[in-house]
XYZ file of C-alpha atoms in Angstrom:
700
model
C -65.409 -85.228 206.725
C -61.585 -85.651 204.897
C -58.485 -84.778 205.712
C -58.391 -82.785 202.555
C -58.524 -78.662 202.730
C -59.052 -77.465 199.370
C -61.048 -73.658 197.971
C -63.744 -74.570 195.264
C -65.092 -72.293 192.761
C -63.568 -68.386 193.322
C -62.068 -66.617 195.745
C -61.189 -63.121 196.806
C -58.006 -61.876 198.109
C -55.996 -63.679 201.196
C -56.029 -67.572 201.026
C -54.176 -69.761 204.560
C -53.905 -72.680 204.395
C -53.772 -74.998 207.693
C -53.585 -77.892 209.256
C -54.893 -78.552 212.199
C -57.225 -75.889 213.457
C -57.773 -75.355 217.304
C -59.692 -72.785 218.610
C -60.603 -69.158 217.160
C -59.229 -67.891 213.251
C -58.238 -64.319 213.406
C -56.975 -62.654 209.659
C -54.866 -59.562 209.236
C -54.017 -57.955 206.091
C -50.326 -56.797 206.261
C -48.627 -54.064 208.103
C -48.560 -50.647 206.213
C -44.680 -49.374 205.872
C -44.526 -45.466 206.180
C -42.169 -44.328 203.803
C -39.580 -41.450 204.404
C -40.219 -38.083 202.467
C -36.787 -36.945 200.556
C -39.221 -34.095 199.006
C -36.454 -31.768 198.986
C -35.520 -30.690 195.806
C -31.559 -30.551 194.437
C -28.946 -28.473 196.941
C -26.933 -25.126 195.022
C -23.871 -25.700 193.465
C -22.617 -22.766 195.696
C -23.173 -20.364 198.401
C -20.800 -18.163 199.885
C -20.687 -14.907 202.015
C -23.625 -17.195 204.802
C -21.344 -17.751 207.432
C -22.716 -15.966 210.269
C -26.293 -17.163 208.934
C -25.669 -21.231 208.964
C -24.399 -21.034 211.961
C -27.292 -19.139 213.477
C -29.311 -21.748 212.232
C -26.914 -24.735 213.414
C -26.869 -23.517 216.264
C -31.165 -22.887 216.561
C -30.881 -27.016 215.856
C -28.602 -27.760 218.917
C -30.822 -25.871 220.748
C -33.122 -27.355 220.306
C -31.583 -31.171 220.523
C -30.816 -30.097 224.122
C -33.898 -28.900 225.438
C -36.087 -30.687 223.136
C -39.179 -28.377 225.044
C -40.889 -26.943 221.662
C -40.512 -27.008 217.856
C -37.997 -24.855 216.876
C -39.050 -22.401 213.619
C -36.364 -21.192 212.120
C -38.144 -17.869 209.662
C -35.631 -16.515 207.420
C -36.693 -12.994 205.819
C -34.936 -10.955 202.616
C -36.185 -9.643 199.963
C -36.798 -11.009 196.032
C -33.191 -12.456 194.968
C -31.502 -12.399 198.033
C -30.910 -16.436 198.217
C -33.316 -16.909 200.931
C -33.926 -20.254 199.322
C -30.450 -21.390 198.211
C -29.443 -20.478 201.809
C -32.329 -22.928 204.134
C -31.578 -25.446 200.788
C -27.652 -25.637 201.428
C -28.564 -25.299 205.187
C -30.204 -28.355 204.786
C -28.414 -30.890 202.144
C -25.734 -30.032 204.880
C -27.155 -31.269 207.614
C -29.445 -35.117 205.888
C -27.625 -36.874 208.997
C -29.996 -35.212 211.653
C -33.105 -35.735 210.516
C -33.421 -39.762 209.302
C -37.065 -39.636 209.054
C -36.829 -37.057 206.660
C -37.787 -33.968 205.072
C -40.926 -32.339 203.116
C -40.736 -28.968 200.817
C -43.333 -26.580 199.492
C -43.089 -23.792 198.026
C -46.407 -22.088 199.406
C -45.954 -19.514 196.252
C -46.061 -16.239 198.582
C -44.181 -14.030 196.505
C -44.180 -15.948 192.619
C -46.110 -15.932 189.070
C -48.559 -17.054 189.598
C -50.280 -14.318 191.745
C -52.158 -17.357 193.875
C -50.423 -18.399 196.959
C -50.509 -22.199 197.302
C -53.551 -23.438 199.201
C -53.755 -24.352 202.548
C -55.427 -28.594 201.455
C -53.090 -28.764 198.757
C -49.783 -28.026 200.528
C -51.317 -30.449 203.186
C -52.123 -32.728 200.627
C -48.607 -33.053 199.602
C -47.427 -33.699 202.893
C -50.054 -36.305 202.901
C -49.077 -37.535 199.901
C -45.381 -37.739 200.347
C -45.950 -40.120 203.641
C -48.086 -42.529 200.703
C -51.123 -41.728 202.233
C -54.253 -43.217 199.579
C -56.432 -40.673 199.079
C -59.196 -42.992 199.751
C -57.601 -41.685 203.541
C -57.375 -38.523 203.347
C -60.267 -36.980 205.256
C -61.589 -35.030 203.471
C -61.993 -31.485 206.449
C -59.078 -29.086 205.850
C -58.922 -29.278 209.588
C -58.496 -33.238 210.442
C -55.516 -33.618 207.661
C -53.480 -31.064 209.817
C -54.565 -33.389 212.386
C -53.325 -36.377 210.335
C -49.989 -34.343 209.680
C -48.604 -33.610 212.719
C -49.530 -37.370 213.268
C -47.387 -38.537 211.533
C -44.907 -36.052 212.049
C -45.040 -36.449 216.231
C -41.986 -38.241 217.537
C -39.519 -37.909 214.199
C -36.730 -36.347 213.817
C -37.848 -34.271 210.758
C -37.502 -30.991 208.186
C -39.939 -29.167 207.825
C -39.143 -26.633 204.881
C -41.775 -23.862 204.027
C -40.390 -22.384 201.366
C -41.858 -18.601 200.138
C -44.276 -17.767 202.468
C -46.773 -14.797 202.293
C -47.167 -14.178 205.557
C -47.536 -15.467 209.112
C -51.335 -16.859 209.084
C -49.932 -19.104 205.483
C -47.972 -20.428 207.588
C -48.278 -20.734 210.397
C -50.995 -23.964 210.096
C -48.286 -26.129 208.351
C -46.242 -26.819 212.206
C -46.077 -29.187 213.600
C -47.119 -30.320 217.023
C -43.922 -32.451 217.459
C -40.655 -30.773 219.295
C -38.160 -33.724 217.201
C -39.173 -31.395 214.181
C -36.840 -28.382 212.473
C -38.503 -26.024 211.044
C -37.376 -23.646 207.876
C -39.752 -20.662 206.859
C -38.568 -18.860 203.983
C -40.722 -15.116 203.419
C -40.287 -11.630 202.233
C -42.818 -11.136 204.800
C -40.580 -10.368 208.667
C -43.078 -12.593 209.554
C -43.902 -10.917 213.686
C -46.264 -13.020 213.981
C -44.356 -16.226 214.236
C -41.859 -14.742 216.736
C -44.349 -13.841 218.414
C -47.174 -16.518 218.720
C -45.133 -19.491 218.027
C -41.187 -18.560 219.165
C -39.740 -18.068 215.525
C -36.026 -17.578 215.126
C -35.877 -15.018 213.296
C -33.368 -14.540 210.632
C -32.486 -11.010 208.406
C -30.528 -12.453 204.836
C -29.146 -9.458 204.166
C -27.259 -8.772 200.680
C -23.434 -9.855 199.676
C -20.247 -7.396 200.987
C -17.943 -6.901 197.916
C -15.645 -9.735 198.728
C -18.302 -12.532 198.752
C -20.528 -10.569 195.357
C -16.682 -11.495 193.868
C -16.315 -14.865 194.937
C -19.887 -15.559 194.164
C -19.714 -14.475 190.487
C -15.757 -15.814 190.270
C -17.641 -19.677 191.782
C -21.082 -18.374 188.346
C -17.815 -17.348 185.285
C -15.006 -19.239 186.702
C -12.963 -16.990 188.835
C -9.413 -16.839 186.447
C -11.574 -15.223 184.576
C -13.065 -12.026 186.932
C -9.230 -12.631 188.060
C -8.237 -11.056 184.893
C -11.472 -8.835 184.676
C -10.376 -6.958 188.079
C -11.908 -3.848 187.193
C -15.332 -4.486 185.386
C -15.744 -7.577 187.562
C -16.166 -4.526 190.168
C -17.634 -2.524 189.163
C -20.479 -5.714 187.200
C -20.515 -6.121 191.329
C -21.002 -2.398 191.969
C -23.633 -1.983 189.707
C -25.885 -5.569 191.528
C -25.215 -4.118 194.732
C -24.673 -7.349 196.635
C -28.380 -9.141 195.634
C -27.197 -12.737 194.832
C -30.057 -13.145 191.943
C -28.568 -9.791 189.953
C -25.024 -12.016 190.140
C -26.727 -14.780 188.781
C -28.396 -13.297 186.159
C -25.847 -11.224 185.171
C -23.447 -14.942 185.209
C -25.979 -16.659 182.734
C -24.683 -13.755 180.596
C -21.766 -13.123 180.975
C -21.677 -17.478 180.322
C -23.388 -16.527 177.604
C -21.047 -14.970 175.395
C -17.203 -16.415 177.314
C -15.356 -14.348 174.679
C -17.403 -11.096 175.183
C -14.842 -8.916 178.045
C -17.172 -8.473 180.447
C -16.884 -3.760 179.857
C -19.464 -5.112 177.517
C -21.823 -6.207 180.209
C -20.474 -2.836 182.584
C -21.500 -0.482 179.730
C -25.558 -1.738 180.167
C -25.376 -1.717 183.913
C -23.468 1.198 185.110
C -26.247 3.183 183.336
C -29.281 3.986 185.926
C -32.183 3.486 182.869
C -30.812 0.644 181.855
C -29.897 -1.630 184.127
C -32.864 -4.199 185.249
C -33.529 -5.000 181.059
C -29.960 -5.325 181.483
C -31.013 -8.146 184.262
C -32.727 -9.952 182.834
C -32.186 -13.304 180.902
C -35.129 -13.272 178.541
C -36.812 -15.948 181.025
C -39.459 -13.714 182.479
C -40.340 -15.266 185.377
C -36.537 -15.385 186.672
C -35.612 -12.161 185.088
C -35.139 -9.403 188.593
C -38.298 -6.826 187.348
C -40.356 -10.077 187.537
C -39.606 -11.068 191.263
C -39.636 -7.819 192.416
C -42.812 -7.108 190.565
C -45.040 -10.026 192.816
C -44.236 -8.190 195.671
C -45.139 -4.752 194.895
C -48.090 -6.257 193.385
C -50.052 -7.346 196.366
C -49.678 -3.660 198.398
C -52.540 -2.156 198.554
C -52.398 0.873 195.952
C -51.527 3.460 198.900
C -48.647 1.329 200.155
C -48.101 1.310 196.443
C -48.356 4.946 196.240
C -45.578 5.168 198.715
C -42.972 2.640 197.710
C -43.406 4.451 193.498
C -42.320 7.499 195.743
C -39.563 5.961 197.282
C -38.789 5.774 194.262
C -37.634 9.332 192.839
C -36.339 10.471 196.458
C -32.705 9.511 195.442
C -30.175 10.341 198.069
C -28.641 7.660 200.594
C -31.989 7.001 202.888
C -35.620 8.814 203.796
C -36.282 10.052 207.254
C -40.276 9.384 208.265
C -40.565 12.908 207.958
C -39.631 12.976 204.402
C -41.855 10.383 203.494
C -44.922 12.092 205.336
C -44.324 14.524 203.107
C -43.457 13.190 199.656
C -46.713 10.699 199.765
C -48.392 14.004 201.148
C -49.700 11.552 204.631
C -49.455 12.346 207.954
C -46.645 10.695 210.251
C -48.314 8.332 211.696
C -49.657 6.625 208.739
C -46.886 7.229 207.227
C -45.203 5.453 209.512
C -47.551 2.484 209.145
C -46.710 2.506 205.326
C -43.336 2.240 205.718
C -43.608 -0.606 208.628
C -45.869 -2.762 205.843
C -43.137 -1.606 202.714
C -40.494 -3.692 205.826
C -42.480 -6.629 206.853
C -42.157 -7.567 202.333
C -38.245 -6.213 202.977
C -38.715 -3.464 200.022
C -37.420 -1.433 202.439
C -35.624 -1.808 205.383
C -35.570 0.589 208.755
C -31.896 0.875 209.392
C -31.926 3.254 211.965
C -34.844 5.180 214.299
C -37.132 7.035 211.898
C -35.111 5.840 208.499
C -35.238 4.216 205.690
C -33.233 2.436 202.478
C -33.557 0.926 199.372
C -31.562 -1.580 197.910
C -30.009 0.281 194.927
C -32.005 -2.145 191.855
C -35.590 -2.188 194.639
C -35.606 1.948 194.158
C -34.201 1.648 190.151
C -37.506 -0.278 189.391
C -39.743 1.564 192.381
C -38.359 4.747 189.595
C -39.519 2.730 186.562
C -42.901 2.459 188.219
C -42.331 6.357 189.403
C -42.091 7.578 185.852
C -45.626 6.038 184.544
C -47.461 7.916 187.174
C -49.069 10.910 185.815
C -49.083 12.412 190.030
C -44.996 11.747 189.623
C -44.424 15.713 189.774
C -46.155 16.751 192.960
C -45.005 13.922 194.869
C -41.531 15.479 193.463
C -42.235 19.437 194.362
C -43.210 18.015 197.343
C -40.190 16.247 198.921
C -37.845 18.838 197.365
C -39.532 21.607 199.133
C -39.269 19.630 202.458
C -35.946 19.602 201.952
C -35.588 23.947 200.733
C -37.582 24.884 203.488
C -36.021 22.438 206.813
C -32.763 23.311 205.453
C -33.284 27.461 204.985
C -35.209 27.033 208.733
C -31.241 25.563 209.462
C -29.174 27.881 207.621
C -31.587 31.035 209.077
C -30.333 29.125 212.976
C -26.282 29.174 211.356
C -26.408 32.145 209.621
C -28.862 34.542 210.759
C -27.329 37.276 208.990
C -27.623 36.171 205.269
C -28.669 37.548 203.178
C -32.786 37.285 202.720
C -33.671 34.785 199.715
C -37.488 34.612 198.980
C -38.422 31.172 198.686
C -41.628 29.680 196.887
C -44.105 28.815 199.327
C -44.099 24.885 200.275
C -46.299 22.348 198.333
C -49.646 21.212 199.602
C -48.947 18.167 202.058
C -45.625 19.570 202.136
C -44.463 19.996 206.042
C -40.911 21.047 207.065
C -39.073 20.246 210.425
C -38.170 23.431 211.789
C -35.154 24.091 214.738
C -34.540 24.912 218.449
C -30.640 25.360 217.808
C -27.893 25.448 215.968
C -26.638 21.407 216.726
C -30.346 20.774 216.302
C -29.948 21.978 212.163
C -26.466 21.007 212.033
C -27.481 17.055 212.828
C -30.432 17.465 210.308
C -27.950 18.976 207.808
C -25.298 16.122 209.156
C -27.979 12.688 208.658
C -30.023 14.994 205.228
C -26.599 16.262 203.754
C -26.738 14.018 200.378
C -30.773 13.779 199.754
C -30.375 17.342 199.891
C -27.408 17.856 197.527
C -29.859 14.709 195.541
C -32.483 16.911 195.850
C -30.853 20.076 194.298
C -30.664 17.165 190.757
C -34.501 16.844 190.221
C -35.675 20.735 191.246
C -37.360 22.970 189.668
C -34.420 25.831 187.578
C -35.464 28.277 190.081
C -35.286 26.384 193.368
C -31.612 24.883 192.670
C -30.163 28.113 193.228
C -32.424 28.289 196.211
C -30.729 25.219 197.924
C -26.713 25.884 197.075
C -27.616 29.194 199.714
C -29.660 26.699 201.525
C -26.536 25.093 202.437
C -23.847 27.645 202.153
C -23.334 28.132 206.145
C -23.391 24.529 206.779
C -20.788 23.483 204.557
C -18.771 26.555 205.268
C -19.788 25.212 208.955
C -18.340 21.996 208.618
C -16.174 22.216 205.535
C -17.724 20.625 202.364
C -16.092 22.675 200.121
C -16.081 20.978 197.216
C -19.772 19.684 197.952
C -20.028 23.757 198.029
C -18.662 24.586 194.519
C -20.598 21.878 192.984
C -23.716 23.386 194.194
C -23.091 26.443 193.654
C -21.647 25.002 189.799
C -25.412 23.269 189.344
C -26.703 27.317 190.108
C -25.236 28.428 187.309
C -26.087 26.314 185.185
C -29.903 26.565 186.455
C -30.152 30.979 186.703
C -28.809 31.126 182.923
C -30.685 33.671 180.266
C -32.758 34.567 183.547
C -33.559 38.422 183.479
C -33.970 38.696 187.473
C -30.020 39.963 188.528
C -30.553 38.554 192.293
C -30.594 35.597 191.711
C -27.628 35.880 188.751
C -25.836 37.869 191.551
C -25.711 35.346 194.890
C -25.253 32.687 192.298
C -21.391 34.416 190.733
C -21.012 35.797 194.654
C -21.283 32.273 196.112
C -19.270 30.929 192.959
C -16.769 33.230 193.038
C -15.842 32.030 197.115
C -16.070 28.765 196.666
C -13.667 28.806 194.089
C -11.145 30.766 195.878
C -11.960 28.997 199.095
C -10.792 25.701 196.598
C -7.572 27.759 195.205
C -8.941 28.015 191.745
C -7.946 31.998 191.639
C -9.209 32.967 188.233
C -12.139 31.167 188.309
C -12.653 33.231 192.185
C -11.248 36.452 189.638
C -14.238 36.281 186.729
C -17.147 35.109 188.935
C -16.701 38.091 191.417
C -16.210 40.694 188.578
C -18.846 39.598 187.343
C -20.656 39.747 190.207
C -19.455 43.523 191.142
C -21.038 44.668 187.898
C -24.094 43.323 188.515
C -24.211 44.936 192.216
C -23.034 47.964 190.280
C -26.399 47.265 188.184
C -28.682 46.562 190.749
C -27.017 49.941 193.050
C -28.158 47.706 196.349
C -26.727 48.646 199.239
C -26.066 45.208 201.206
C -25.629 43.362 198.250
C -22.831 46.065 197.446
C -21.225 44.920 200.434
C -21.578 41.292 200.017
C -19.672 41.103 196.923
C -16.868 43.154 198.623
C -17.014 41.397 201.083
C -16.665 37.939 199.369
C -14.174 39.554 196.754
C -11.666 40.518 200.117
C -11.577 37.131 201.216
C -11.009 35.581 198.176
C -7.517 39.116 197.604
C -6.726 36.969 200.738
C -5.998 33.937 200.049
C -3.905 34.576 196.552
C -1.963 36.341 198.327
C -3.357 40.386 197.266
C -3.798 41.481 201.029
C -3.554 45.440 199.297
C -6.249 44.604 197.148
C -8.274 42.358 200.197
C -8.275 45.822 202.044
C -9.792 47.948 200.369
C -12.677 45.311 200.103
C -13.461 45.241 203.431
C -13.470 48.414 203.940
C -15.920 48.731 200.910
C -17.758 46.044 202.801
C -17.274 47.983 206.033
C -19.081 51.395 204.351
C -21.548 49.657 202.049
C -23.113 47.832 205.457
C -22.665 50.813 207.363
C -24.940 52.398 204.585
C -27.288 49.759 204.383
C -27.671 49.543 208.100
C -26.280 46.046 208.651
C -24.865 45.898 211.673
C -24.729 42.682 212.262
C -22.808 41.813 209.114
C -19.976 44.927 209.629
C -18.637 42.954 212.735
C -17.960 40.398 210.093
C -16.462 43.767 207.490
C -14.897 45.284 210.797
C -12.677 41.417 211.164
C -11.517 41.457 207.931
C -10.319 45.431 208.115
C -8.617 43.357 210.671
C -6.575 40.872 209.355
C -5.672 42.641 206.000
C -4.345 45.823 208.093
C -2.274 44.239 210.156
C -0.627 41.066 207.957
C 0.286 45.724 206.426
C 1.746 46.201 209.359
C -0.535 48.800 210.414
C -1.132 47.382 214.151
C -3.574 50.896 214.980
C -5.804 49.781 213.081
C -5.891 45.559 213.288
C -6.668 46.082 217.156
C -8.997 48.604 217.127
C -11.791 46.845 214.137
C -10.880 43.251 216.091
C -12.152 45.186 219.429
C -14.927 46.879 217.516
C -16.265 43.705 216.273
C -15.873 41.629 219.339
C -18.194 43.992 220.802
C -20.726 44.223 218.063
C -20.699 40.507 218.138
C -21.017 41.160 222.597
C -23.998 43.313 221.543
C -25.778 40.446 219.036
C -24.969 37.724 221.960
C -24.658 36.297 217.724
C -20.938 33.354 218.821
C -19.824 32.336 215.912
C -18.738 36.428 215.560
C -17.594 36.119 218.757
C -15.208 32.640 218.001
C -14.554 34.761 214.992
C -13.410 37.841 217.083
C -11.532 36.245 219.390
C -9.665 34.330 217.660
C -8.462 37.701 215.201
C -7.505 39.297 218.568
C -5.059 35.748 218.727
C -3.318 36.136 215.337
C -2.885 39.966 216.483
C -1.700 39.410 219.896
C 0.333 36.129 217.910
C 2.092 38.428 215.906
C 2.942 41.107 218.597
C 4.433 38.000 220.098
C 2.682 38.446 223.184
C 1.963 34.711 223.085
C 0.393 34.120 226.350
C -2.327 36.344 225.282
C -2.856 35.025 221.855
C -2.978 31.702 223.690
C -6.114 33.380 226.094
C -7.494 34.421 223.115
C -7.557 30.761 220.853
C -8.474 28.877 223.720
C -12.387 31.143 223.897
C -12.241 31.076 220.346
C -11.823 27.232 220.657
C -14.191 25.921 222.839
C -16.856 28.861 221.051
C -16.762 27.135 217.669
C -16.620 23.734 218.959
C -19.723 23.489 221.369
C -21.733 25.208 218.020
C -19.810 22.274 215.848
C -18.041 24.397 213.293
C -15.673 21.959 212.207
C -13.883 24.052 209.775
C -13.152 27.234 211.291
C -11.915 24.680 214.235
C -9.041 23.342 212.272
C -8.417 26.910 211.770
C -7.758 28.065 215.910
C -5.841 24.311 216.218
C -3.313 25.140 213.867
C -2.833 28.355 215.856
C -3.096 27.477 218.878
C -0.597 24.447 217.842
C 2.181 28.541 216.103
C 1.526 29.567 219.938
C 1.961 26.594 221.962
C 5.102 26.050 220.129
C 6.589 30.072 220.468
C 5.072 29.167 224.261
C 7.906 26.069 223.890
C 5.052 23.163 225.076
C 6.038 20.927 221.910
C 3.494 18.280 223.305
C 0.129 20.855 223.633
C 1.560 21.921 219.975
C 1.968 18.508 218.550
C -1.975 17.626 220.183
C -2.885 20.510 218.011
C -1.271 20.250 214.884
C -2.284 16.704 214.728
C -6.087 17.224 215.699
C -5.569 19.907 213.562
C -4.397 17.558 210.755
C -7.240 14.906 211.103
C -10.188 18.591 210.654
C -8.289 18.939 207.662
C -7.866 15.860 205.810
C -12.049 15.326 206.921
C -12.566 19.000 205.025
C -10.156 17.354 201.749
C -8.193 20.855 202.421
C -5.063 19.372 200.655
C -2.498 23.208 201.805
C -3.678 22.973 205.085
C -2.633 19.579 205.624
C 0.457 19.630 203.652
C 1.346 22.221 206.243
C 0.428 20.477 209.339
C 1.900 17.719 208.009
C 5.808 19.942 208.341
C 5.029 21.168 211.234
C 4.441 17.981 212.651
C 7.790 17.349 211.316
C 9.390 19.775 212.782
C 7.850 19.418 216.634
C 9.290 15.779 216.787
C 12.813 17.221 216.387
C 12.055 18.889 218.870
């Protein structure tokens, strides 16, 4: 035995040299140091217009820290290109100090060019790699891998960012169990399962308002350039419709050609047929069409069919009933498809039963629809839905109107029916712009029928310019047709529309053509209608003698045709123009006969018109108390009916009456209310008249 410690032979591993050894010897490996994961990609260099969302994310984290009860999960949902990842990364980098134990990040590739979502095994292995776990220590079973991952994050203050999740099923297994962690999940899916089963807080990321879009464009291409070319910049912003990806693509093209005016880009973008191709920077994976295609290609066949069909709709939004007709589906199935499209952020349910698409998403859907051979049938079903539903409403608003033979609804189209005039007006109020859009794509025979189906509503609400545009479109559609009835109706109603806008020369020409066609047709009811419209037009241009002659002709032809309700309207006209020509006996007797006719038919709009006519005659006779009573009766009925165009005129007449009665406050109130309606209806001459009356009343 020696007092030396020597090592002989080949030795592998650690050698411990010791002096005196008493007792047992225990050898331990060195403790493994777990690295702090820092997996976040770089922070976006700019993030504008997301103050609300940033505050919500911070508030959720603060609440979690305060309560410490469960993992806080924030689900950021929105369409492709809306900026979900930018927002998540911007917030994460601003709050790095809150996560000293690290940040994990994974792109789950739920919607991307590969079409293949990242597997659960690949996702969790990436997390284990971030913790430095050697391959020989990683369990084979994915369930065991998840257990190891949750053990590693337990008790640590960490951020876990699950980007681009396909759905709840892909994201949920990666949730940690430790309440010290904060999780953010971004997805085009609404992630309802995370909200329902894991208490996730949902944040919908929407388009940028114009002011924020302008700030983003300025950050991308330079605020000075945006200011110097403000009009073109505004046009670019409008074309991008608040979508951050579209703005960044536009900015990329603008910066590539810094000497080109922004107006050059605008020229490409304002044309809807070239807009999507103009939003392609040459890198296929980042073009807008490519980004949208990743969502589209994951749809079922039925969902894809409805999505393409929505590209044909064209209006501001669409109702569930309209979608059901468009797609030839029962409403309950259409509702299920729309829920699926909303879940992946391709449509948005902005109010009960009504859906809309982002402008650029709609353009993409339209591009797909144009490649679909079944699009013509789908479009016909949608147009027929609006045509027949509007015609039902028109008959309620104007039950004595001229009968127009409509083509039958296409198979699969189920129009709505209304129980009352108010219900019809409410539907028209919501669908007005959609019906006008349908007219733009309708077959020639339907264009003039849609103008007719809208005419009563346009009169009730005072949409004079829309009425004229509808009839101008109808005039183009009937050009060259040999059928007399459509030509007659278009000339007659175009003339009336021009007359109400005080475009008297065009009105006279149209109505003159209508009189010729009506005489050629030889139908007394049609001749009555044209003379009726001609009487109105002559009265509006101040030719009272001519107006009275046409009114009397209308009355004669209505009586010949046996149209008693229309006879009441002609009597109103005769009474009005006779009063202006000081034939008071004819005026009073005509108005009173009209009231009797409308009372017999229990026709509220007619009764209101008769009361109004009698009020005007009483006012002209300086019986202002009687005039007030008549006008108040007319106003009550017109308000109940929602006939705001006629309501404005009655308010003006009441204003005159109260002025004569020296009830100045009431007169001001009536003229003020009339002025508001005139402005809403773009009745400029009446606006000026009301303002003059209010100026005079201000001095009393």
